[in-house]
Coordinates of C-alpha atoms and ligand atoms in Angstrom, one line a residue:
X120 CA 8.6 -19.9 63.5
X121 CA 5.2 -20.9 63.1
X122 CA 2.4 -18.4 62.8
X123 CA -0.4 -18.3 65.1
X124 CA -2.7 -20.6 63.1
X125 CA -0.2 -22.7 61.6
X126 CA 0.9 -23.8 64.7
X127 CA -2.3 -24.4 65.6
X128 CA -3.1 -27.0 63.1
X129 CA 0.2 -28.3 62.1
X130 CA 2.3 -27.6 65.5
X131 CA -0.3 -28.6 67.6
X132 CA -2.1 -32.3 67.6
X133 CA -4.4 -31.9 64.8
X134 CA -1.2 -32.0 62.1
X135 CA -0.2 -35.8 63.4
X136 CA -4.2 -36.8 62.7
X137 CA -4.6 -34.9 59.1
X138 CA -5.9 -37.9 56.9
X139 CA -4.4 -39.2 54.2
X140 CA -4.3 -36.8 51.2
X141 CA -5.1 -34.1 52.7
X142 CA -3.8 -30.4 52.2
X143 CA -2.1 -28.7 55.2
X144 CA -4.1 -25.7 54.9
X145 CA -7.4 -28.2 55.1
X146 CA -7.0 -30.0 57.6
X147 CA -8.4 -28.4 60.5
X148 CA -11.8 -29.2 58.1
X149 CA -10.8 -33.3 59.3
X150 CA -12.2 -33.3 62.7
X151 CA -11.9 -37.3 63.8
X152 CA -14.0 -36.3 67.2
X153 CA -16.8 -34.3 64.9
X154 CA -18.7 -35.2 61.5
X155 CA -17.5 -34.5 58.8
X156 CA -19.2 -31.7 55.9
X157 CA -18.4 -32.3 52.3
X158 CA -16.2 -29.2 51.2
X159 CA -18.8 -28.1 49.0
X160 CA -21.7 -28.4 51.4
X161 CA -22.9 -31.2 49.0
X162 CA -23.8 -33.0 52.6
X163 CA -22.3 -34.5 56.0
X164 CA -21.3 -37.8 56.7
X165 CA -19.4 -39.6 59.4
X166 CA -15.8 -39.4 60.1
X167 CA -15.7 -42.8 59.8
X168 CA -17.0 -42.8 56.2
X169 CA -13.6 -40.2 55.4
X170 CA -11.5 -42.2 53.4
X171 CA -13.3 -45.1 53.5
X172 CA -12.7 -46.0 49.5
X173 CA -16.3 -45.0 48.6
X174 CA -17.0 -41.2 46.9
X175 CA -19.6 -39.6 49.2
X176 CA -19.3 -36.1 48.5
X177 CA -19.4 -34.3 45.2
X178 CA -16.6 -32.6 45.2
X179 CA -14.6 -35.8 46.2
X180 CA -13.4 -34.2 49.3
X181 CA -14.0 -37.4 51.9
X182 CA -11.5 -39.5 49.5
X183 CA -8.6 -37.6 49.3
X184 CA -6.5 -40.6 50.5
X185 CA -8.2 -42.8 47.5
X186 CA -8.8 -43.5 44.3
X187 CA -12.5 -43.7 44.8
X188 CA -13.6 -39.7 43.6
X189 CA -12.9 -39.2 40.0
X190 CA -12.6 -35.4 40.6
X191 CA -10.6 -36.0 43.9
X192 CA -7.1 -34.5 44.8
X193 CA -4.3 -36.1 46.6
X194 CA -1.7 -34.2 48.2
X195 CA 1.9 -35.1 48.6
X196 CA 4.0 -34.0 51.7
X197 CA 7.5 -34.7 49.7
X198 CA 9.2 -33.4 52.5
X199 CA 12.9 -32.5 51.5
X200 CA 10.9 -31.0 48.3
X201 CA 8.1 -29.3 47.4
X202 CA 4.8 -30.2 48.0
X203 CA 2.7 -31.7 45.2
X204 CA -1.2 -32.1 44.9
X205 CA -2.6 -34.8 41.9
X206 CA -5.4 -36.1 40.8
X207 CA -6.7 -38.5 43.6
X208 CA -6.9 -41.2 40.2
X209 CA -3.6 -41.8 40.4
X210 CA -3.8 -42.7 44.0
X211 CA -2.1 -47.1 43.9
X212 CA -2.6 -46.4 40.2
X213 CA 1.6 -48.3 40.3
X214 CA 3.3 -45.0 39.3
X215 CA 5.0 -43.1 41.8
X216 CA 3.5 -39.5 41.1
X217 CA 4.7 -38.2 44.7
X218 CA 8.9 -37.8 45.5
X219 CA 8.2 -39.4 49.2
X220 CA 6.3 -42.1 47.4
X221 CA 3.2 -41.6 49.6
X222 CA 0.5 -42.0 46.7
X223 CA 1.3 -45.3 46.3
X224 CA 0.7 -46.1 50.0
X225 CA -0.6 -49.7 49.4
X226 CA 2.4 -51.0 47.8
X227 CA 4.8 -50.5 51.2
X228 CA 7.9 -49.4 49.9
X229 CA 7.1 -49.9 46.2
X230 CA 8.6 -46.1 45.9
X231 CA 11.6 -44.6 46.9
X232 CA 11.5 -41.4 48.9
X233 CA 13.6 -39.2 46.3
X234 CA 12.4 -36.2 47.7
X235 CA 15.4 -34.7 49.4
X236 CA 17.8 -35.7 46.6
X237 CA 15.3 -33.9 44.3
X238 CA 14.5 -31.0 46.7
X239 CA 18.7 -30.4 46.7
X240 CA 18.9 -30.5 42.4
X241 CA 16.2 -28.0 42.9
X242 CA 17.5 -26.3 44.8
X243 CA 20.8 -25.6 43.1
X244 CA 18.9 -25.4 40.1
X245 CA 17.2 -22.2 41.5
X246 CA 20.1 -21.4 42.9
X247 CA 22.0 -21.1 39.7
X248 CA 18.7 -19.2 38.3
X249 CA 18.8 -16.5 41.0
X250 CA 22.4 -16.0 40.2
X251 CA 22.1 -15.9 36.4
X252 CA 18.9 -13.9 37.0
X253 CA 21.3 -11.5 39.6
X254 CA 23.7 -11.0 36.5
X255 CA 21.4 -10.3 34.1
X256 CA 19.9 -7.9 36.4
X257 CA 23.0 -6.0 36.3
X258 CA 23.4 -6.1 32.6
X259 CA 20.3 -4.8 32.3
X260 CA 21.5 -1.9 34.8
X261 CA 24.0 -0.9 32.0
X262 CA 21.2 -1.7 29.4
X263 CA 18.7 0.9 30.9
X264 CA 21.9 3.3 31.3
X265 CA 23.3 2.7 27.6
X266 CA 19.5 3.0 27.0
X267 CA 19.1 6.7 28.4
X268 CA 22.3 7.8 26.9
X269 CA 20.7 6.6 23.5
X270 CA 17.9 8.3 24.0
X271 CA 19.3 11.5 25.4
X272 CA 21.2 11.6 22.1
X273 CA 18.5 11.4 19.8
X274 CA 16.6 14.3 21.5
X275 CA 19.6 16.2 21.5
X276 CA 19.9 15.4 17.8
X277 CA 16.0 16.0 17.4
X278 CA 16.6 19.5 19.3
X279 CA 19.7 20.5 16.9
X280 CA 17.4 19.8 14.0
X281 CA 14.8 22.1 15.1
X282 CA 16.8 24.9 15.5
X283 CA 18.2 24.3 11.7
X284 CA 14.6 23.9 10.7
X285 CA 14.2 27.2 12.6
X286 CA 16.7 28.7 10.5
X287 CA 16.2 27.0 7.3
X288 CA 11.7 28.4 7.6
X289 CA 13.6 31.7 7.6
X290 CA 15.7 31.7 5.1
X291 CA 12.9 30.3 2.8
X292 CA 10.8 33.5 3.9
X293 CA 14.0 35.8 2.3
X294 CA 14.5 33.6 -0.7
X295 CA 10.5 33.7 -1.1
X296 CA 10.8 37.4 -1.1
X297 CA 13.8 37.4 -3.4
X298 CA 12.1 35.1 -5.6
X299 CA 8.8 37.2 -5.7
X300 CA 11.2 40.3 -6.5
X301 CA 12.5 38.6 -9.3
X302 CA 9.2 36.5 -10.7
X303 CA 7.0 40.0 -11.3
X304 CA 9.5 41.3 -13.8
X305 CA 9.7 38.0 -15.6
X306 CA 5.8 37.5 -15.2
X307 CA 5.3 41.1 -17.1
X308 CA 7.7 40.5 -19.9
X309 CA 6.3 37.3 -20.1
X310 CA 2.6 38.1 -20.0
X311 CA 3.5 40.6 -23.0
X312 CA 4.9 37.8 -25.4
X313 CA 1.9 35.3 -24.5
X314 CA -0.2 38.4 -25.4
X315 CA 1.6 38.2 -28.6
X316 CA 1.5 34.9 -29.0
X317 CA -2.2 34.9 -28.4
X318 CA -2.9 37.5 -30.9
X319 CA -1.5 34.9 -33.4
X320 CA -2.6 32.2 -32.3
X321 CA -6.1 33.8 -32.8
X322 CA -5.1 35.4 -36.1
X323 CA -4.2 31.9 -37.2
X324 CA -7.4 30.5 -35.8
X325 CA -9.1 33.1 -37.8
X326 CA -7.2 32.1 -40.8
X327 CA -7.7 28.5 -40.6
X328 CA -11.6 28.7 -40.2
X329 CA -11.5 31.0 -43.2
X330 CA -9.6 28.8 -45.1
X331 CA -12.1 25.9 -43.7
X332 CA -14.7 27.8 -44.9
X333 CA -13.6 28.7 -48.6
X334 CA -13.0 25.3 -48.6
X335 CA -16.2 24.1 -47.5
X336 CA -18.1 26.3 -49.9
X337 CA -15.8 25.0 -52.7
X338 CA -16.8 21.5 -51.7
X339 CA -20.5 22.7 -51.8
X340 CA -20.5 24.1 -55.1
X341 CA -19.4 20.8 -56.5
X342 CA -22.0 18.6 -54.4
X343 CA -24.9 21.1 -55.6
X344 CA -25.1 19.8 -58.7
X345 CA -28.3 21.4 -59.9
X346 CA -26.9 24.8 -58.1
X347 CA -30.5 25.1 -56.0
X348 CA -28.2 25.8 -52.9
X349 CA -28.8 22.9 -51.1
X350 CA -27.1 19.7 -51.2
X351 CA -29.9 16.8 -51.4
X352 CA -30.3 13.4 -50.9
X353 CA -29.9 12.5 -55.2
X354 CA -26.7 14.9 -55.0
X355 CA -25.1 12.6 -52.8
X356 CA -26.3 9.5 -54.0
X357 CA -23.5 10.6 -56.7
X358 CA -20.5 10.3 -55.1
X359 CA -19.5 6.8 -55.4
X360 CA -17.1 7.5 -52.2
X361 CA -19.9 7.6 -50.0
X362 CA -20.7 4.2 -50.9
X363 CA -19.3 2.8 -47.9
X364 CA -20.5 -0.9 -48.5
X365 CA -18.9 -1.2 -51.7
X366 CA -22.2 -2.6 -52.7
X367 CA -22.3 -0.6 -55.6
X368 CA -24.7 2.6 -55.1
X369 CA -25.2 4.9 -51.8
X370 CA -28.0 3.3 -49.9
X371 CA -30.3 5.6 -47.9
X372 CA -28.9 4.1 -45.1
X373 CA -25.4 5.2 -46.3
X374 CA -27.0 8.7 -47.1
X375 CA -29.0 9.2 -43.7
X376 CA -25.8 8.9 -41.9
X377 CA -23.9 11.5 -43.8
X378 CA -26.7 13.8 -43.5
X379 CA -26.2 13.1 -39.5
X380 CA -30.0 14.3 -38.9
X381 CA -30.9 16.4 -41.9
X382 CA -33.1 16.3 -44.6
X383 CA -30.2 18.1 -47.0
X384 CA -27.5 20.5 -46.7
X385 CA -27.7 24.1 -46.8
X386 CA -24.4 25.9 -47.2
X387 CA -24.4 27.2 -43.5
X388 CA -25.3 23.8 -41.7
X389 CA -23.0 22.2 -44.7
X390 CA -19.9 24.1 -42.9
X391 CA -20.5 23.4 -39.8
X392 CA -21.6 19.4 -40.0
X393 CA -21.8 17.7 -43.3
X394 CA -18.2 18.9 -44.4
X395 CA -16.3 17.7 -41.4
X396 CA -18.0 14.1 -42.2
X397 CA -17.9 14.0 -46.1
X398 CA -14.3 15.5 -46.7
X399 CA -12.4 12.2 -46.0
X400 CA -14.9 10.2 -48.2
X401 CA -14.7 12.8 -51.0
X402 CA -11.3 12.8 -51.0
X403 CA -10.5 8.9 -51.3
X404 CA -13.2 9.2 -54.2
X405 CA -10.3 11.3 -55.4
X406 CA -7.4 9.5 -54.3
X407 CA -8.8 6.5 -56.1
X408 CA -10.1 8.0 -59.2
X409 CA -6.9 9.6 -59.9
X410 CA -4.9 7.4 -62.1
X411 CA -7.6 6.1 -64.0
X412 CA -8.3 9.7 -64.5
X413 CA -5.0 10.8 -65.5
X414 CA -5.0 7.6 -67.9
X415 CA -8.4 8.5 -68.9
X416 CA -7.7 11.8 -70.5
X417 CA -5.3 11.1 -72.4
X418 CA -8.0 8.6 -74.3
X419 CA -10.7 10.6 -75.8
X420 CA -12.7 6.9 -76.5
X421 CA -13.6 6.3 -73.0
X422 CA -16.3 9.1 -73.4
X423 CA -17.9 8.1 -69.5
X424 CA -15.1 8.5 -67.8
X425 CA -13.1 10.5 -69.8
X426 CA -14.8 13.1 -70.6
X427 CA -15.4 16.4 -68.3
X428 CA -18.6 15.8 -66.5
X429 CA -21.5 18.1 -66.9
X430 CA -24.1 19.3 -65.0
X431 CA -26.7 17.9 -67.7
X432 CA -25.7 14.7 -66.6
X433 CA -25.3 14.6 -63.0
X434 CA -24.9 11.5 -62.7
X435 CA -21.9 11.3 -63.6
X436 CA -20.6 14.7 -63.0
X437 CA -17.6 14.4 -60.8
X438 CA -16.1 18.4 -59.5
X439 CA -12.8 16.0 -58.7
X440 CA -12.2 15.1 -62.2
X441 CA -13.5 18.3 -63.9
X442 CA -10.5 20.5 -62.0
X443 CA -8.2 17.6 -62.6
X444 CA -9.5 17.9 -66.1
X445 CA -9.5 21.6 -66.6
X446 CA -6.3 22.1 -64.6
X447 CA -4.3 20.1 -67.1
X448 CA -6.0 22.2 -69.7
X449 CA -4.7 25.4 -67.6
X450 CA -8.2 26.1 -66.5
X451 CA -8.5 27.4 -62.6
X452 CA -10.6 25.2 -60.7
X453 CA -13.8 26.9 -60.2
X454 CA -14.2 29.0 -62.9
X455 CA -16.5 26.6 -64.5
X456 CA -19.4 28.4 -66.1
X457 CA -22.0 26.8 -63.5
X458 CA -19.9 28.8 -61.0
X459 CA -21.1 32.7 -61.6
X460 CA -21.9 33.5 -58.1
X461 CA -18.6 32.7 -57.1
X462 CA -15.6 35.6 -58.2
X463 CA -13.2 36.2 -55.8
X464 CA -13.1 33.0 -54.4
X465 CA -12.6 31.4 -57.7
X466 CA -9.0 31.7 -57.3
X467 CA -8.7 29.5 -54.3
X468 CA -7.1 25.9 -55.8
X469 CA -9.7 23.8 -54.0
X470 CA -8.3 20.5 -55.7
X471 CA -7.6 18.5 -52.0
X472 CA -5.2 16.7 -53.5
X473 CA -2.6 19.5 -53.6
X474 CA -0.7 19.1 -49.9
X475 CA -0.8 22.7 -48.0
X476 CA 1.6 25.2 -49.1
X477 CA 4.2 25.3 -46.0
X478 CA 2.8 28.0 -43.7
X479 CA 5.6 30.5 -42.1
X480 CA 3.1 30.7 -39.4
X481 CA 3.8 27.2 -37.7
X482 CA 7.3 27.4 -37.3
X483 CA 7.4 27.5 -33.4
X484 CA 10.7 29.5 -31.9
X485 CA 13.0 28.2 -30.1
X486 CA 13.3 29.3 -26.1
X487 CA 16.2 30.8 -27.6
X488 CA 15.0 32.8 -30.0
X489 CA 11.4 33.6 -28.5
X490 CA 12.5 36.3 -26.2
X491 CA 14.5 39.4 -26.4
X492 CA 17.6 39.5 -24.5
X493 CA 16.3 41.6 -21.5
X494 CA 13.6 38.6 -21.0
X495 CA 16.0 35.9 -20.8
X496 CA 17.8 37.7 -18.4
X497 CA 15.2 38.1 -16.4
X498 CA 14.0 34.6 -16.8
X499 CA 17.5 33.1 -15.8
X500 CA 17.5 35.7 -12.6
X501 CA 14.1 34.1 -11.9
X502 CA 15.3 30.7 -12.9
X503 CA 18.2 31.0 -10.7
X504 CA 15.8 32.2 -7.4
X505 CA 13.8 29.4 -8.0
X506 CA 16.3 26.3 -7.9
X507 CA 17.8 28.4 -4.7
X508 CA 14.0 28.3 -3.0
X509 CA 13.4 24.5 -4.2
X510 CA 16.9 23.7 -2.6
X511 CA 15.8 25.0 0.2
X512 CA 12.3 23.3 0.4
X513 CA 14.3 20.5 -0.2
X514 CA 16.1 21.0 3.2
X515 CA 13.2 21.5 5.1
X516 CA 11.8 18.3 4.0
X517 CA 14.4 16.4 4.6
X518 CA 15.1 17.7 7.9
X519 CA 11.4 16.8 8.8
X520 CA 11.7 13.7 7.9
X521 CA 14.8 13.3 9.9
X522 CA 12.9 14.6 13.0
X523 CA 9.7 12.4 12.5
X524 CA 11.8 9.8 12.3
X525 CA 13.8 9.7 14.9
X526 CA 10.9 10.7 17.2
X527 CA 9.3 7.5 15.5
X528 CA 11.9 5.7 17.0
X529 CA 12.3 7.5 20.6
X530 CA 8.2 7.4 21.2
X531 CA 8.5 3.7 20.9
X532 CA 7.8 1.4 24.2
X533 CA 11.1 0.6 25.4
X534 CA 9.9 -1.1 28.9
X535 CA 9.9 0.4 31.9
X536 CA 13.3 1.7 32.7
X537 CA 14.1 2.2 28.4
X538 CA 15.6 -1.3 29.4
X539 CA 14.9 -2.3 25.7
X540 CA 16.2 1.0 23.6
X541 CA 19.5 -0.8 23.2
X542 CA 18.2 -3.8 21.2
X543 CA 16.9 -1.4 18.5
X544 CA 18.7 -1.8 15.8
X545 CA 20.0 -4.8 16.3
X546 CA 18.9 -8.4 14.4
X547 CA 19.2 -12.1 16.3
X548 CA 19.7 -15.0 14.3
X549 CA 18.2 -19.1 15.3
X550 CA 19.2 -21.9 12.9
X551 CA 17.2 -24.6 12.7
X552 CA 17.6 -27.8 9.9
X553 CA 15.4 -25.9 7.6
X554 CA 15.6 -22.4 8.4
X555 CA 17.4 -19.6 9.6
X556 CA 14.9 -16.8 11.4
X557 CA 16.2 -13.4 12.0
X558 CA 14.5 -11.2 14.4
X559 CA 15.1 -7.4 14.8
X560 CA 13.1 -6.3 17.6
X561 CA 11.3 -3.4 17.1
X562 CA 11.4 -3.9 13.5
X563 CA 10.7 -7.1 12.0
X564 CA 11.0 -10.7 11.6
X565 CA 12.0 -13.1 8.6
X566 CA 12.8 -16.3 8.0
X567 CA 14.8 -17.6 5.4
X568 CA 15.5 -21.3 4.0
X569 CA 19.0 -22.9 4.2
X570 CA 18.9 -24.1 0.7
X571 CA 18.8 -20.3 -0.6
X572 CA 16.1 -18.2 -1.8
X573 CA 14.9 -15.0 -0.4
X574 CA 13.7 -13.7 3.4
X575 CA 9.9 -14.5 3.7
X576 CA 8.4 -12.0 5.8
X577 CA 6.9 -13.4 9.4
X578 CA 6.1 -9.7 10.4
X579 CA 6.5 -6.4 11.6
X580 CA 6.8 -5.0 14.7
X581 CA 3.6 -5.0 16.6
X582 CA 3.3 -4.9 20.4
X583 CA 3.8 -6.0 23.6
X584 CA 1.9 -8.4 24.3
X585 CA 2.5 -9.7 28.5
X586 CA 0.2 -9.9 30.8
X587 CA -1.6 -6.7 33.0
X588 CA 1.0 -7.2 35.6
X589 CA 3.8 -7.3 33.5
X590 CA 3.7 -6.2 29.7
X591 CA 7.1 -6.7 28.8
X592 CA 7.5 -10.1 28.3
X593 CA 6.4 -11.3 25.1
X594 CA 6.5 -9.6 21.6
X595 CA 4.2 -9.7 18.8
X596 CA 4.9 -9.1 15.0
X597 CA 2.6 -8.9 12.7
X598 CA 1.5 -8.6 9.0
X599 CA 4.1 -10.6 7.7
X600 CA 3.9 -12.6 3.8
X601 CA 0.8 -14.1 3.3
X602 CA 0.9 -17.8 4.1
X603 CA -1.0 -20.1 1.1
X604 CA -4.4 -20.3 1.2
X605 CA -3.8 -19.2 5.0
X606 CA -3.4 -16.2 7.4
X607 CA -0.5 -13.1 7.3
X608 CA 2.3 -14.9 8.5
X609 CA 3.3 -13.1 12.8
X610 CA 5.5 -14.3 15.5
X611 CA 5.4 -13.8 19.5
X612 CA 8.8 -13.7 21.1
X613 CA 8.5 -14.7 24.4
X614 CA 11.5 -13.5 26.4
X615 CA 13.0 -15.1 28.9
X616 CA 16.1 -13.4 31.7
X617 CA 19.4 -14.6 30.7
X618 CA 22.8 -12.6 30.8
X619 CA 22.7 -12.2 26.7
X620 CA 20.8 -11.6 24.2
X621 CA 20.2 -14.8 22.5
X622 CA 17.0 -16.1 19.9
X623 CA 17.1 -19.7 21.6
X624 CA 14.5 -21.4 20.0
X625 CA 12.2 -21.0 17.2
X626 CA 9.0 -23.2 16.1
X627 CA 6.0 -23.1 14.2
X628 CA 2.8 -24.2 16.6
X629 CA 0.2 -23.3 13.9
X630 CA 1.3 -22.9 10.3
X631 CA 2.2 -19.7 9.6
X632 CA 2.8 -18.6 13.4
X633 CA 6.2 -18.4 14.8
X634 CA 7.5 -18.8 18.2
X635 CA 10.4 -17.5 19.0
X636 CA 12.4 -17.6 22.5
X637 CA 14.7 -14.4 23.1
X638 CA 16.8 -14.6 26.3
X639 CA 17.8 -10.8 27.5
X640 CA 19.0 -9.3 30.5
X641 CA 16.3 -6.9 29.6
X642 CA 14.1 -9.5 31.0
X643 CA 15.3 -10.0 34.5
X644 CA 14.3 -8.9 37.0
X645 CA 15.8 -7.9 40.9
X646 CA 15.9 -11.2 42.2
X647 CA 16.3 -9.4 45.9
X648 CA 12.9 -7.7 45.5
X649 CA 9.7 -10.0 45.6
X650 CA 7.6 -8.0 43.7
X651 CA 9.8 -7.2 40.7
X652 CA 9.9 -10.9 40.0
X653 CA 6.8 -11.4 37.9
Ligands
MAN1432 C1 7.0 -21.8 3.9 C2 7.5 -21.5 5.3 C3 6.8 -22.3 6.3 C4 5.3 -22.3 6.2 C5 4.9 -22.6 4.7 C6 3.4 -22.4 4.6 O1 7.5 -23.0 3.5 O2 7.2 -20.1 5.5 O3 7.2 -21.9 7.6 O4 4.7 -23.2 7.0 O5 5.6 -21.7 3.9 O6 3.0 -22.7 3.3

């Protein structure tokens, strides 16, 4: 039935004068009795000039019937079929464009009418499109269903766990008490044995600067040569060990660096810097003078070396030697004559090339042996609290994650109806001759070549990415391997109704980004209802 103003311009008269190439909806603008006003007001002309092979109007709306306006637009009836509009160009260009053959009017019959043989394929065509489009409408019913059943089951599961997470909080509370009832009597008989061990360790620090000390002052009395109580710059010029060069004497240079800053050495600043620096010097002196020295005394012609240094002759007098020397004669070192101020001391064996007697002190205990029995029962109480507590942390954590991930998975945007919950979880495959491309929506995409090798990455899940009207129909994944010397590989799955799930088609319109074609039921869409079918 036609409506009011269709029937006035295509039931009525003015249909059987519409022009050539023009649009039903525009032809009531074709007045034959009036003038005729370019569609875009660009001017008026007569009706006689309307299709008249010569553009007049800008828009190209007097030629719609010709070739003559590049930017005009022909329209084809194709009864039987649909209706077709093209570019008014291809007007007796010698193709057929139109199904009723009507742009190429001037030829006659040049073109077969193949508008109602087309118009019938089409028509089954839809036809089998609304039926497959019906069935996957119902599959998806099921889908949405299965869907909610999924879901419902993961917040039941998400529920169950936050009851044992309930539970587990409060048992940690009683095993934190428990633990804190056993960890004070550990912590006391602990804190009495680090005392202890403190104590000693602070004796033996005590000891060991002592010890530094004598040793120090032992080194001191053998650097002051002319016993003044200072260690000068000629004293150290002395010791061939500081030559450090090996250029033969101690250059200033050589001296101003063991005196790190000072003019000379007084015994206090001696302890504290110079002896530190100087020791390792002094000592390889020692080392290295040793077997000539041990050679040496047993010559009595090699008077230089040989002989016991004095402090007459500085210059040679070496403190190294002379205990060497007097020790083999059974003389203590440091009971030298130049040595009066020293007494007590004297009996400390200063030669540093005599290793450390082995001290008692350092001999750590063994966990074992370190504690009293009533300690390491209360440390293995303790102990025993503490693994229990840690298990239980451990429980807690793991039933966190478990919730955070399964909410991860249920707060995800499953389409409008949940339609797509069921396809989580599950991977499509598409072969192509190079490739074969997996795609798990909701999780990722790969690709992976036929002649072996591993999956390359083309993305993660992303987002929907349809239009305002309807979002769910194309899927983006995203910050896949990095392509060479180009972007993060992503794909878009545009998804088409079909009554399986099904990766169709696969290709790669710019390198490095995938298109894939994913045919669901999740996609279709109540063929009945107009306004679901988007
Ligand atoms: C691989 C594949 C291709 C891609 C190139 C880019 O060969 O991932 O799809 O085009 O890398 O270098």
């Amino acid at each position: 039935m036609c409506p009011l103003l269709i029937f006035l311009l295509i039931c009525s008269g003015v249909e059987s004068i519409r022009p050539r190439g023009v649009r039903v909806e525009l032809a009531s603008f074709y007045n034959p009795a009036d003038e005729f006003s370019c569609l875009d007001g660009s001017g008026t002309i007569p009706f006689i000039q309307v299709n008249d092979d010569y553009c007049d109007c800008d828009d190209g709306s007097d030629e719609p019937g010709t070739s003559a306006c590049p930017n005009g637009k022909f329209y084809c009836d194709n009864k039987g079929h649909n209706p077709l509009l093209i570019p008014s160009s291809r007007v007796n260009d010698g193709i057929c464009d139109c199904c009723d053959g009507s742009d190429e009017w001037e030829a006659g019959s040049a073109c077969e009418d193949t508008c109602l043989e087309l118009g019938r394929a089409a028509r089954e065509e839809a036809e089998a499109q609304a039926k497959i489009a019906l069935q996957g409408f119902r599959i998806k019913q099921d889908m949405i269903n299965e869907g909610k059943v999924l879901q419902d089951e993961r917040a039941g599961k998400v529920a169950d766990k936050e009851m044992m997470k309930l539970q587990l909080e409060s048992q940690k509370e009683a095993v934190r008490l428990e633990k804190e009832a056993a960890e004070a009597p550990e912590k006391e008989a602990l804190d009495f044995y680090r005392q202890l061990e403190e104590e000693e360790n602070k004796k033996k620090e005590e000891e060991d600067k002592k010890k530094k000390d004598e040793e120090a002052e032992q080194y001191f009395l053998a650097l002051d040569l002319d016993k003044d109580g200072y260690i000068s710059r000629v004293e150290l010029q002395t010791r061939t060990g500081l030559d450090t060069n090996k250029d033969g004497e101690v250059s200033e240079d050589e001296v101003n660096f063991f005196l790190a800053g000072h003019e000379q050495f007084d015994l206090e600043i001696f302890k504290t810097t110079g002896f530190t620096l100087l020791k390792p010097y002094l000592d390889l002196e020692q080392q290295n003078s040793e077997p000539e020295s041990a050679s040496n005394t047993e010559s009595s012609d090699d008077t230089e070396s040989v002989s016991v240094p004095t402090p007459e002759d500085p210059q040679v007098y070496d403190p190294w030697r002379a205990n060497q020397a007097k020790e083999e004669e059974g003389i203590e070192a440091g009971e030298d004559e130049y040595d009066d101020d020293e007494d007590d001391k004297d009996d400390v064996d200063y030669d540093i090339s005599d290793s450390p007697p082995a001290d008692s002190s350092t001999h750590k205990p063994q966990v074992e042996d370190k504690y009293d029995e009533k300690t390491r029962g209360l440390i293995a109480a303790a102990e025993e609290i503490r693994k229990k507590y840690q298990d239980v942390e451990r429980q807690l954590n793991d039933i966190d994650r478990d919730i955070k991930n399964i909410k991860e998975v249920m707060e995800k945007d499953f389409g409008y109806e949940n339609e797509f919950v069921v396809l989580s979880g599950q991977c499509f495959e598409y072969t192509d001759n190079e490739y074969v491309y997996k795609m798990c929506p909701f999780d990722s995409a790969s690709q992976r070549s036929k002649n072996g090798g591993g999956e390359t990455r083309l993305g993660s899940w992303g987002e929907w990415l349809g239009s305002q009207e309807n979002r769910y129909t194309q899927m983006k994944f995203t910050g896949g391997a990095q392509c060479w010397n180009g972007p993060q590989r992503s794909a878009t799955i545009i998804l088409h109704c079909g009554t399986e799930n099904q990766l169709t088609a696969v290709s790669e319109p710019n390198r490095c980004e995938y298109e894939m074609h994913f045919v669901t039921p999740a996609a279709c869409h109540n063929p009945s209802s107009t306004h679901d079918e988007l």
